[in-house]
mmCIF file of N, CA and C in Angstrom:
data_model
loop_
_atom_site.group_PDB
_atom_site.id
_atom_site.type_symbol
_atom_site.label_atom_id
_atom_site.label_comp_id
_atom_site.label_asym_id
_atom_site.label_seq_id
_atom_site.Cartn_x
_atom_site.Cartn_y
_atom_site.Cartn_z
ATOM 1 N N MET A 3 122.311 107.772 72.742
ATOM 2 C CA MET A 3 122.507 107.659 74.163
ATOM 3 C C MET A 3 121.134 107.573 74.844
ATOM 4 N N ARG A 4 120.978 106.595 75.705
ATOM 5 C CA ARG A 4 119.707 106.407 76.411
ATOM 6 C C ARG A 4 119.754 107.141 77.749
ATOM 7 N N TYR A 5 118.683 107.822 78.022
ATOM 8 C CA TYR A 5 118.568 108.534 79.302
ATOM 9 C C TYR A 5 117.616 107.770 80.205
ATOM 10 N N ARG A 6 118.028 107.635 81.422
ATOM 11 C CA ARG A 6 117.156 106.981 82.406
ATOM 12 C C ARG A 6 116.188 107.996 82.952
ATOM 13 N N GLU A 7 114.967 107.556 83.162
ATOM 14 C CA GLU A 7 113.980 108.444 83.757
ATOM 15 C C GLU A 7 114.280 108.573 85.241
ATOM 16 N N PRO A 8 114.045 109.745 85.802
ATOM 17 C CA PRO A 8 114.296 109.903 87.239
ATOM 18 C C PRO A 8 113.337 109.042 88.054
ATOM 19 N N LEU A 9 113.823 108.615 89.201
ATOM 20 C CA LEU A 9 113.025 107.775 90.086
ATOM 21 C C LEU A 9 111.866 108.586 90.657
ATOM 22 N N SER A 10 110.701 108.016 90.623
ATOM 23 C CA SER A 10 109.504 108.691 91.109
ATOM 24 C C SER A 10 109.555 108.830 92.634
ATOM 25 N N LEU A 11 109.155 110.000 93.120
ATOM 26 C CA LEU A 11 109.112 110.205 94.565
ATOM 27 C C LEU A 11 108.038 109.347 95.217
ATOM 28 N N ASN A 12 106.967 109.051 94.472
ATOM 29 C CA ASN A 12 105.939 108.156 95.007
ATOM 30 C C ASN A 12 106.507 106.771 95.268
ATOM 31 N N ALA A 13 107.343 106.288 94.371
ATOM 32 C CA ALA A 13 107.962 104.975 94.564
ATOM 33 C C ALA A 13 108.891 104.989 95.771
ATOM 34 N N LEU A 14 109.567 106.109 95.989
ATOM 35 C CA LEU A 14 110.443 106.209 97.153
ATOM 36 C C LEU A 14 109.664 106.196 98.458
ATOM 37 N N LEU A 15 108.474 106.756 98.475
ATOM 38 C CA LEU A 15 107.675 106.773 99.699
ATOM 39 C C LEU A 15 106.881 105.489 99.914
ATOM 40 N N LEU A 16 106.641 104.743 98.848
ATOM 41 C CA LEU A 16 105.846 103.527 98.986
ATOM 42 C C LEU A 16 106.565 102.466 99.804
ATOM 43 N N VAL A 17 107.862 102.353 99.647
ATOM 44 C CA VAL A 17 108.626 101.344 100.390
ATOM 45 C C VAL A 17 108.587 101.623 101.902
ATOM 46 N N PRO A 18 108.885 102.856 102.375
ATOM 47 C CA PRO A 18 108.760 103.096 103.818
ATOM 48 C C PRO A 18 107.329 102.943 104.331
ATOM 49 N N ALA A 19 106.343 103.270 103.498
ATOM 50 C CA ALA A 19 104.950 103.100 103.914
ATOM 51 C C ALA A 19 104.633 101.628 104.136
ATOM 52 N N LEU A 20 105.111 100.770 103.254
ATOM 53 C CA LEU A 20 104.884 99.331 103.430
ATOM 54 C C LEU A 20 105.632 98.794 104.641
ATOM 55 N N VAL A 21 106.840 99.295 104.878
ATOM 56 C CA VAL A 21 107.606 98.862 106.054
ATOM 57 C C VAL A 21 106.900 99.292 107.332
ATOM 58 N N LEU A 22 106.417 100.531 107.373
ATOM 59 C CA LEU A 22 105.696 101.004 108.564
ATOM 60 C C LEU A 22 104.409 100.210 108.784
ATOM 61 N N ALA A 23 103.708 99.881 107.715
ATOM 62 C CA ALA A 23 102.497 99.064 107.861
ATOM 63 C C ALA A 23 102.840 97.672 108.378
ATOM 64 N N GLY A 24 103.933 97.100 107.903
ATOM 65 C CA GLY A 24 104.372 95.798 108.403
ATOM 66 C C GLY A 24 104.737 95.845 109.879
ATOM 67 N N VAL A 25 105.455 96.909 110.278
ATOM 68 C CA VAL A 25 105.809 97.075 111.690
ATOM 69 C C VAL A 25 104.550 97.212 112.533
ATOM 70 N N ALA A 26 103.590 97.972 112.050
ATOM 71 C CA ALA A 26 102.346 98.148 112.800
ATOM 72 C C ALA A 26 101.586 96.830 112.923
ATOM 73 N N CYS A 27 101.533 96.038 111.860
ATOM 74 C CA CYS A 27 100.832 94.749 111.926
ATOM 75 C C CYS A 27 101.524 93.779 112.876
ATOM 76 N N VAL A 28 102.855 93.735 112.831
ATOM 77 C CA VAL A 28 103.591 92.858 113.750
ATOM 78 C C VAL A 28 103.399 93.327 115.186
ATOM 79 N N ALA A 29 103.394 94.637 115.410
ATOM 80 C CA ALA A 29 103.192 95.170 116.759
ATOM 81 C C ALA A 29 101.793 94.856 117.274
ATOM 82 N N VAL A 30 100.812 94.896 116.391
ATOM 83 C CA VAL A 30 99.445 94.544 116.798
ATOM 84 C C VAL A 30 99.375 93.080 117.191
ATOM 85 N N SER A 31 99.982 92.212 116.394
ATOM 86 C CA SER A 31 99.931 90.787 116.724
ATOM 87 C C SER A 31 100.724 90.457 117.979
ATOM 88 N N ALA A 32 101.743 91.289 118.290
ATOM 89 C CA ALA A 32 102.525 91.081 119.513
ATOM 90 C C ALA A 32 101.941 91.838 120.704
ATOM 91 N N ARG A 33 100.797 92.475 120.502
ATOM 92 C CA ARG A 33 100.093 93.225 121.564
ATOM 93 C C ARG A 33 100.926 94.396 122.086
ATOM 94 N N GLN A 34 101.708 95.012 121.227
ATOM 95 C CA GLN A 34 102.481 96.209 121.570
ATOM 96 C C GLN A 34 101.712 97.416 121.039
ATOM 97 N N VAL A 35 100.770 97.891 121.824
ATOM 98 C CA VAL A 35 99.852 98.944 121.387
ATOM 99 C C VAL A 35 100.590 100.246 121.102
ATOM 100 N N THR A 36 101.565 100.589 121.921
ATOM 101 C CA THR A 36 102.283 101.845 121.735
ATOM 102 C C THR A 36 103.051 101.841 120.419
ATOM 103 N N LEU A 37 103.749 100.753 120.131
ATOM 104 C CA LEU A 37 104.501 100.662 118.885
ATOM 105 C C LEU A 37 103.565 100.660 117.679
ATOM 106 N N ALA A 38 102.442 99.960 117.792
ATOM 107 C CA ALA A 38 101.478 99.927 116.687
ATOM 108 C C ALA A 38 100.890 101.308 116.431
ATOM 109 N N ALA A 39 100.541 102.018 117.491
ATOM 110 C CA ALA A 39 99.990 103.365 117.330
ATOM 111 C C ALA A 39 101.026 104.319 116.740
ATOM 112 N N THR A 40 102.261 104.218 117.206
ATOM 113 C CA THR A 40 103.324 105.080 116.692
ATOM 114 C C THR A 40 103.584 104.816 115.213
ATOM 115 N N ALA A 41 103.657 103.553 114.830
ATOM 116 C CA ALA A 41 103.892 103.218 113.427
ATOM 117 C C ALA A 41 102.729 103.665 112.549
ATOM 118 N N THR A 42 101.499 103.529 113.041
ATOM 119 C CA THR A 42 100.334 103.948 112.259
ATOM 120 C C THR A 42 100.290 105.455 112.094
ATOM 121 N N VAL A 43 100.556 106.190 113.156
ATOM 122 C CA VAL A 43 100.559 107.657 113.067
ATOM 123 C C VAL A 43 101.679 108.125 112.139
ATOM 124 N N THR A 44 102.842 107.499 112.242
ATOM 125 C CA THR A 44 103.945 107.851 111.346
ATOM 126 C C THR A 44 103.596 107.516 109.909
ATOM 127 N N LEU A 45 102.925 106.384 109.722
ATOM 128 C CA LEU A 45 102.478 105.982 108.391
ATOM 129 C C LEU A 45 101.560 107.037 107.778
ATOM 130 N N LEU A 46 100.740 107.647 108.582
ATOM 131 C CA LEU A 46 99.846 108.692 108.090
ATOM 132 C C LEU A 46 100.547 110.031 107.907
ATOM 133 N N LEU A 47 101.392 110.410 108.838
ATOM 134 C CA LEU A 47 101.947 111.758 108.828
ATOM 135 C C LEU A 47 103.045 111.989 107.799
ATOM 136 N N VAL A 48 103.944 111.058 107.627
ATOM 137 C CA VAL A 48 105.077 111.281 106.720
ATOM 138 C C VAL A 48 104.619 111.544 105.284
ATOM 139 N N PRO A 49 103.788 110.706 104.690
ATOM 140 C CA PRO A 49 103.361 111.010 103.312
ATOM 141 C C PRO A 49 102.481 112.253 103.212
ATOM 142 N N ILE A 50 101.685 112.522 104.235
ATOM 143 C CA ILE A 50 100.834 113.713 104.185
ATOM 144 C C ILE A 50 101.685 114.975 104.206
ATOM 145 N N VAL A 51 102.675 114.995 105.077
ATOM 146 C CA VAL A 51 103.570 116.155 105.127
ATOM 147 C C VAL A 51 104.326 116.280 103.811
ATOM 148 N N PHE A 52 104.801 115.174 103.269
ATOM 149 C CA PHE A 52 105.492 115.192 101.982
ATOM 150 C C PHE A 52 104.574 115.728 100.891
ATOM 151 N N ARG A 53 103.345 115.248 100.893
ATOM 152 C CA ARG A 53 102.388 115.688 99.861
ATOM 153 C C ARG A 53 102.054 117.160 100.017
ATOM 154 N N LEU A 54 101.910 117.621 101.243
ATOM 155 C CA LEU A 54 101.624 119.041 101.455
ATOM 156 C C LEU A 54 102.750 119.918 100.924
ATOM 157 N N TRP A 55 103.966 119.480 101.067
ATOM 158 C CA TRP A 55 105.107 120.278 100.611
ATOM 159 C C TRP A 55 105.323 120.206 99.108
ATOM 160 N N THR A 56 104.988 119.095 98.497
ATOM 161 C CA THR A 56 105.393 118.912 97.104
ATOM 162 C C THR A 56 104.256 118.993 96.092
ATOM 163 N N ARG A 57 103.036 118.862 96.499
ATOM 164 C CA ARG A 57 101.931 118.838 95.532
ATOM 165 C C ARG A 57 100.808 119.753 95.969
ATOM 166 N N THR A 58 99.978 120.073 95.002
ATOM 167 C CA THR A 58 98.784 120.856 95.321
ATOM 168 C C THR A 58 97.642 119.902 95.644
ATOM 169 N N TRP A 59 96.849 120.294 96.598
ATOM 170 C CA TRP A 59 95.680 119.510 96.991
ATOM 171 C C TRP A 59 94.483 120.071 96.250
ATOM 172 N N TYR A 60 93.757 119.224 95.594
ATOM 173 C CA TYR A 60 92.556 119.672 94.928
ATOM 174 C C TYR A 60 91.350 119.370 95.805
ATOM 175 N N ARG A 61 90.268 120.034 95.507
ATOM 176 C CA ARG A 61 89.070 119.914 96.336
ATOM 177 C C ARG A 61 88.533 118.486 96.307
ATOM 178 N N GLY A 62 88.279 117.947 97.452
ATOM 179 C CA GLY A 62 87.708 116.608 97.563
ATOM 180 C C GLY A 62 88.722 115.501 97.801
ATOM 181 N N LEU A 63 90.012 115.794 97.711
ATOM 182 C CA LEU A 63 91.013 114.745 97.880
ATOM 183 C C LEU A 63 91.024 114.204 99.305
ATOM 184 N N VAL A 64 90.872 115.081 100.289
ATOM 185 C CA VAL A 64 90.879 114.634 101.685
ATOM 186 C C VAL A 64 89.649 113.779 101.967
ATOM 187 N N LEU A 65 88.488 114.207 101.483
ATOM 188 C CA LEU A 65 87.269 113.418 101.713
ATOM 189 C C LEU A 65 87.334 112.071 101.016
ATOM 190 N N ARG A 66 87.879 112.043 99.807
ATOM 191 C CA ARG A 66 88.030 110.764 99.113
ATOM 192 C C ARG A 66 89.025 109.869 99.844
ATOM 193 N N GLY A 67 90.092 110.454 100.380
ATOM 194 C CA GLY A 67 91.053 109.679 101.148
ATOM 195 C C GLY A 67 90.439 109.082 102.394
ATOM 196 N N LEU A 68 89.565 109.848 103.063
ATOM 197 C CA LEU A 68 88.866 109.310 104.232
ATOM 198 C C LEU A 68 87.891 108.200 103.838
ATOM 199 N N GLY A 69 87.257 108.344 102.676
ATOM 200 C CA GLY A 69 86.383 107.279 102.184
ATOM 201 C C GLY A 69 87.152 106.010 101.874
ATOM 202 N N VAL A 70 88.332 106.160 101.280
ATOM 203 C CA VAL A 70 89.182 105.003 101.008
ATOM 204 C C VAL A 70 89.642 104.373 102.317
ATOM 205 N N PHE A 71 89.906 105.204 103.340
ATOM 206 C CA PHE A 71 90.252 104.685 104.664
ATOM 207 C C PHE A 71 89.133 103.798 105.200
ATOM 208 N N LEU A 72 87.895 104.274 105.123
ATOM 209 C CA LEU A 72 86.764 103.482 105.633
ATOM 210 C C LEU A 72 86.574 102.191 104.839
ATOM 211 N N MET A 73 86.740 102.269 103.519
ATOM 212 C CA MET A 73 86.592 101.049 102.717
ATOM 213 C C MET A 73 87.722 100.063 103.015
ATOM 214 N N GLY A 74 88.961 100.558 103.087
ATOM 215 C CA GLY A 74 90.091 99.682 103.368
ATOM 216 C C GLY A 74 90.033 99.090 104.756
ATOM 217 N N MET A 75 89.460 99.847 105.690
ATOM 218 C CA MET A 75 89.362 99.383 107.067
ATOM 219 C C MET A 75 88.412 98.187 107.199
ATOM 220 N N HIS A 76 87.436 98.103 106.326
ATOM 221 C CA HIS A 76 86.457 97.018 106.434
ATOM 222 C C HIS A 76 86.934 95.709 105.817
ATOM 223 N N VAL A 77 87.982 95.757 105.008
ATOM 224 C CA VAL A 77 88.472 94.525 104.377
ATOM 225 C C VAL A 77 88.941 93.504 105.415
ATOM 226 N N PRO A 78 89.818 93.867 106.393
ATOM 227 C CA PRO A 78 90.211 92.859 107.392
ATOM 228 C C PRO A 78 89.053 92.408 108.275
ATOM 229 N N LEU A 79 88.102 93.311 108.525
ATOM 230 C CA LEU A 79 86.939 92.924 109.326
ATOM 231 C C LEU A 79 86.114 91.861 108.612
ATOM 232 N N LEU A 80 85.832 92.104 107.332
ATOM 233 C CA LEU A 80 85.056 91.134 106.565
ATOM 234 C C LEU A 80 85.819 89.835 106.357
ATOM 235 N N LEU A 81 87.122 89.953 106.098
ATOM 236 C CA LEU A 81 87.941 88.753 105.901
ATOM 237 C C LEU A 81 88.039 87.933 107.178
ATOM 238 N N GLY A 82 88.263 88.588 108.315
ATOM 239 C CA GLY A 82 88.319 87.874 109.599
ATOM 240 C C GLY A 82 86.996 87.227 109.947
ATOM 241 N N GLY A 83 85.900 87.940 109.693
ATOM 242 C CA GLY A 83 84.576 87.370 109.951
ATOM 243 C C GLY A 83 84.269 86.191 109.051
ATOM 244 N N ALA A 84 84.632 86.304 107.770
ATOM 245 C CA ALA A 84 84.379 85.205 106.832
ATOM 246 C C ALA A 84 85.226 83.987 107.172
ATOM 247 N N LEU A 85 86.490 84.214 107.554
ATOM 248 C CA LEU A 85 87.338 83.079 107.927
ATOM 249 C C LEU A 85 86.857 82.425 109.217
ATOM 250 N N ALA A 86 86.414 83.238 110.174
ATOM 251 C CA ALA A 86 85.921 82.674 111.431
ATOM 252 C C ALA A 86 84.629 81.905 111.208
ATOM 253 N N TYR A 87 83.751 82.424 110.371
ATOM 254 C CA TYR A 87 82.482 81.755 110.120
ATOM 255 C C TYR A 87 82.670 80.513 109.261
ATOM 256 N N GLY A 88 83.682 80.512 108.388
ATOM 257 C CA GLY A 88 83.912 79.386 107.496
ATOM 258 C C GLY A 88 84.520 78.175 108.171
ATOM 259 N N ARG A 89 85.098 78.342 109.334
ATOM 260 C CA ARG A 89 85.698 77.198 110.035
ATOM 261 C C ARG A 89 84.621 76.351 110.688
ATOM 262 N N ILE A 90 84.872 75.065 110.726
ATOM 263 C CA ILE A 90 83.921 74.143 111.350
ATOM 264 C C ILE A 90 83.959 74.371 112.853
ATOM 265 N N GLY A 91 82.800 74.531 113.441
ATOM 266 C CA GLY A 91 82.699 74.736 114.879
ATOM 267 C C GLY A 91 82.784 76.190 115.296
ATOM 268 N N CYS A 92 82.961 77.093 114.344
ATOM 269 C CA CYS A 92 83.067 78.514 114.688
ATOM 270 C C CYS A 92 81.746 79.259 114.499
ATOM 271 N N ALA A 93 80.747 78.590 113.970
ATOM 272 C CA ALA A 93 79.483 79.267 113.714
ATOM 273 C C ALA A 93 78.820 79.755 114.999
ATOM 274 N N GLU A 94 79.062 79.091 116.111
ATOM 275 C CA GLU A 94 78.453 79.490 117.382
ATOM 276 C C GLU A 94 79.347 80.444 118.161
ATOM 277 N N GLY A 95 80.349 81.000 117.551
ATOM 278 C CA GLY A 95 81.218 81.960 118.238
ATOM 279 C C GLY A 95 82.436 81.311 118.864
ATOM 280 N N GLY A 96 82.886 80.205 118.349
ATOM 281 C CA GLY A 96 84.024 79.513 118.922
ATOM 282 C C GLY A 96 85.380 80.043 118.472
ATOM 283 N N CYS A 97 85.413 80.947 117.519
ATOM 284 C CA CYS A 97 86.689 81.454 116.989
ATOM 285 C C CYS A 97 86.728 82.981 116.983
ATOM 286 N N PRO A 98 86.668 83.611 118.127
ATOM 287 C CA PRO A 98 86.691 85.079 118.112
ATOM 288 C C PRO A 98 88.081 85.665 117.834
ATOM 289 N N ARG A 99 89.129 84.847 117.914
ATOM 290 C CA ARG A 99 90.484 85.377 117.698
ATOM 291 C C ARG A 99 90.685 85.887 116.276
ATOM 292 N N LEU A 100 90.156 85.164 115.297
ATOM 293 C CA LEU A 100 90.299 85.605 113.908
ATOM 294 C C LEU A 100 89.619 86.950 113.691
ATOM 295 N N TYR A 101 88.417 87.080 114.208
ATOM 296 C CA TYR A 101 87.701 88.345 114.042
ATOM 297 C C TYR A 101 88.387 89.454 114.842
ATOM 298 N N LEU A 102 88.871 89.150 116.031
ATOM 299 C CA LEU A 102 89.565 90.144 116.842
ATOM 300 C C LEU A 102 90.846 90.615 116.162
ATOM 301 N N LEU A 103 91.552 89.703 115.516
ATOM 302 C CA LEU A 103 92.742 90.101 114.768
ATOM 303 C C LEU A 103 92.372 91.035 113.621
ATOM 304 N N GLY A 104 91.260 90.770 112.956
ATOM 305 C CA GLY A 104 90.776 91.678 111.908
ATOM 306 C C GLY A 104 90.420 93.035 112.454
ATOM 307 N N VAL A 105 89.846 93.068 113.652
ATOM 308 C CA VAL A 105 89.502 94.341 114.290
ATOM 309 C C VAL A 105 90.762 95.126 114.642
ATOM 310 N N LEU A 106 91.777 94.440 115.135
ATOM 311 C CA LEU A 106 93.007 95.126 115.528
ATOM 312 C C LEU A 106 93.818 95.619 114.331
ATOM 313 N N VAL A 107 93.791 94.893 113.237
ATOM 314 C CA VAL A 107 94.584 95.255 112.069
ATOM 315 C C VAL A 107 93.843 96.239 111.160
ATOM 316 N N SER A 108 92.542 96.356 111.296
ATOM 317 C CA SER A 108 91.766 97.179 110.366
ATOM 318 C C SER A 108 92.178 98.648 110.318
ATOM 319 N N PRO A 109 92.511 99.334 111.421
ATOM 320 C CA PRO A 109 92.958 100.724 111.267
ATOM 321 C C PRO A 109 94.269 100.855 110.492
ATOM 322 N N VAL A 110 95.139 99.866 110.637
ATOM 323 C CA VAL A 110 96.415 99.900 109.915
ATOM 324 C C VAL A 110 96.162 99.757 108.415
ATOM 325 N N VAL A 111 95.310 98.832 108.035
ATOM 326 C CA VAL A 111 95.012 98.628 106.620
ATOM 327 C C VAL A 111 94.279 99.838 106.055
ATOM 328 N N GLY A 112 93.376 100.421 106.841
ATOM 329 C CA GLY A 112 92.689 101.630 106.398
ATOM 330 C C GLY A 112 93.642 102.788 106.190
ATOM 331 N N ALA A 113 94.575 102.958 107.114
ATOM 332 C CA ALA A 113 95.569 104.041 106.975
ATOM 333 C C ALA A 113 96.463 103.805 105.771
ATOM 334 N N LEU A 114 96.879 102.569 105.554
ATOM 335 C CA LEU A 114 97.729 102.258 104.407
ATOM 336 C C LEU A 114 96.995 102.523 103.099
ATOM 337 N N SER A 115 95.741 102.124 103.006
ATOM 338 C CA SER A 115 94.999 102.349 101.761
ATOM 339 C C SER A 115 94.771 103.829 101.516
ATOM 340 N N SER A 116 94.522 104.592 102.568
ATOM 341 C CA SER A 116 94.345 106.036 102.423
ATOM 342 C C SER A 116 95.637 106.710 101.983
ATOM 343 N N VAL A 117 96.747 106.317 102.570
ATOM 344 C CA VAL A 117 98.038 106.899 102.201
ATOM 345 C C VAL A 117 98.386 106.564 100.757
ATOM 346 N N ILE A 118 98.142 105.344 100.341
ATOM 347 C CA ILE A 118 98.418 104.966 98.949
ATOM 348 C C ILE A 118 97.544 105.788 98.010
ATOM 349 N N TYR A 119 96.279 105.991 98.382
ATOM 350 C CA TYR A 119 95.410 106.811 97.539
ATOM 351 C C TYR A 119 95.913 108.252 97.458
ATOM 352 N N TRP A 120 96.335 108.808 98.583
ATOM 353 C CA TRP A 120 96.821 110.177 98.563
ATOM 354 C C TRP A 120 98.125 110.304 97.791
ATOM 355 N N LEU A 121 98.924 109.258 97.747
ATOM 356 C CA LEU A 121 100.170 109.312 96.992
ATOM 357 C C LEU A 121 99.947 109.236 95.490
ATOM 358 N N VAL A 122 98.985 108.437 95.060
ATOM 359 C CA VAL A 122 98.796 108.232 93.628
ATOM 360 C C VAL A 122 97.500 108.843 93.112
ATOM 361 N N GLY A 123 96.710 109.467 93.966
ATOM 362 C CA GLY A 123 95.428 110.028 93.547
ATOM 363 C C GLY A 123 95.591 111.156 92.538
ATOM 364 N N ARG A 124 94.748 111.153 91.553
ATOM 365 C CA ARG A 124 94.753 112.184 90.516
ATOM 366 C C ARG A 124 93.429 112.940 90.558
ATOM 367 N N PRO A 125 93.440 114.202 90.157
ATOM 368 C CA PRO A 125 92.180 114.943 90.157
ATOM 369 C C PRO A 125 91.184 114.367 89.163
ATOM 370 N N PRO A 126 89.901 114.461 89.490
ATOM 371 C CA PRO A 126 88.892 113.930 88.553
ATOM 372 C C PRO A 126 88.888 114.751 87.264
ATOM 373 N N VAL A 127 88.530 114.095 86.192
ATOM 374 C CA VAL A 127 88.529 114.760 84.882
ATOM 375 C C VAL A 127 87.282 115.574 84.722
#
């Protein structure tokens, strides 16, 4: 008789985290600041509260999560800047929308990367 392994709680939280990040990105592009802020804060709080209740926090996990937030936050900024600079006629500042979109989405991507790290992060060996 084959036994199925129980579903991981991390997998259960990853789907709502991705949905909240998607809602936040759509809200940012639609200029709905309140909805974007609410989705981002919820994206941060739900997994953190879950993690506080179900797992032990080891020393340095919060600082590493903040570092991952800063690294993840710079990806849309660099991508938006590279795409804006790579377009013909944008070298003189003709395409600020791409970079502005990267600026608006960067906190959402940073929060998502930090939450994913806190969900799957393991203590150092």
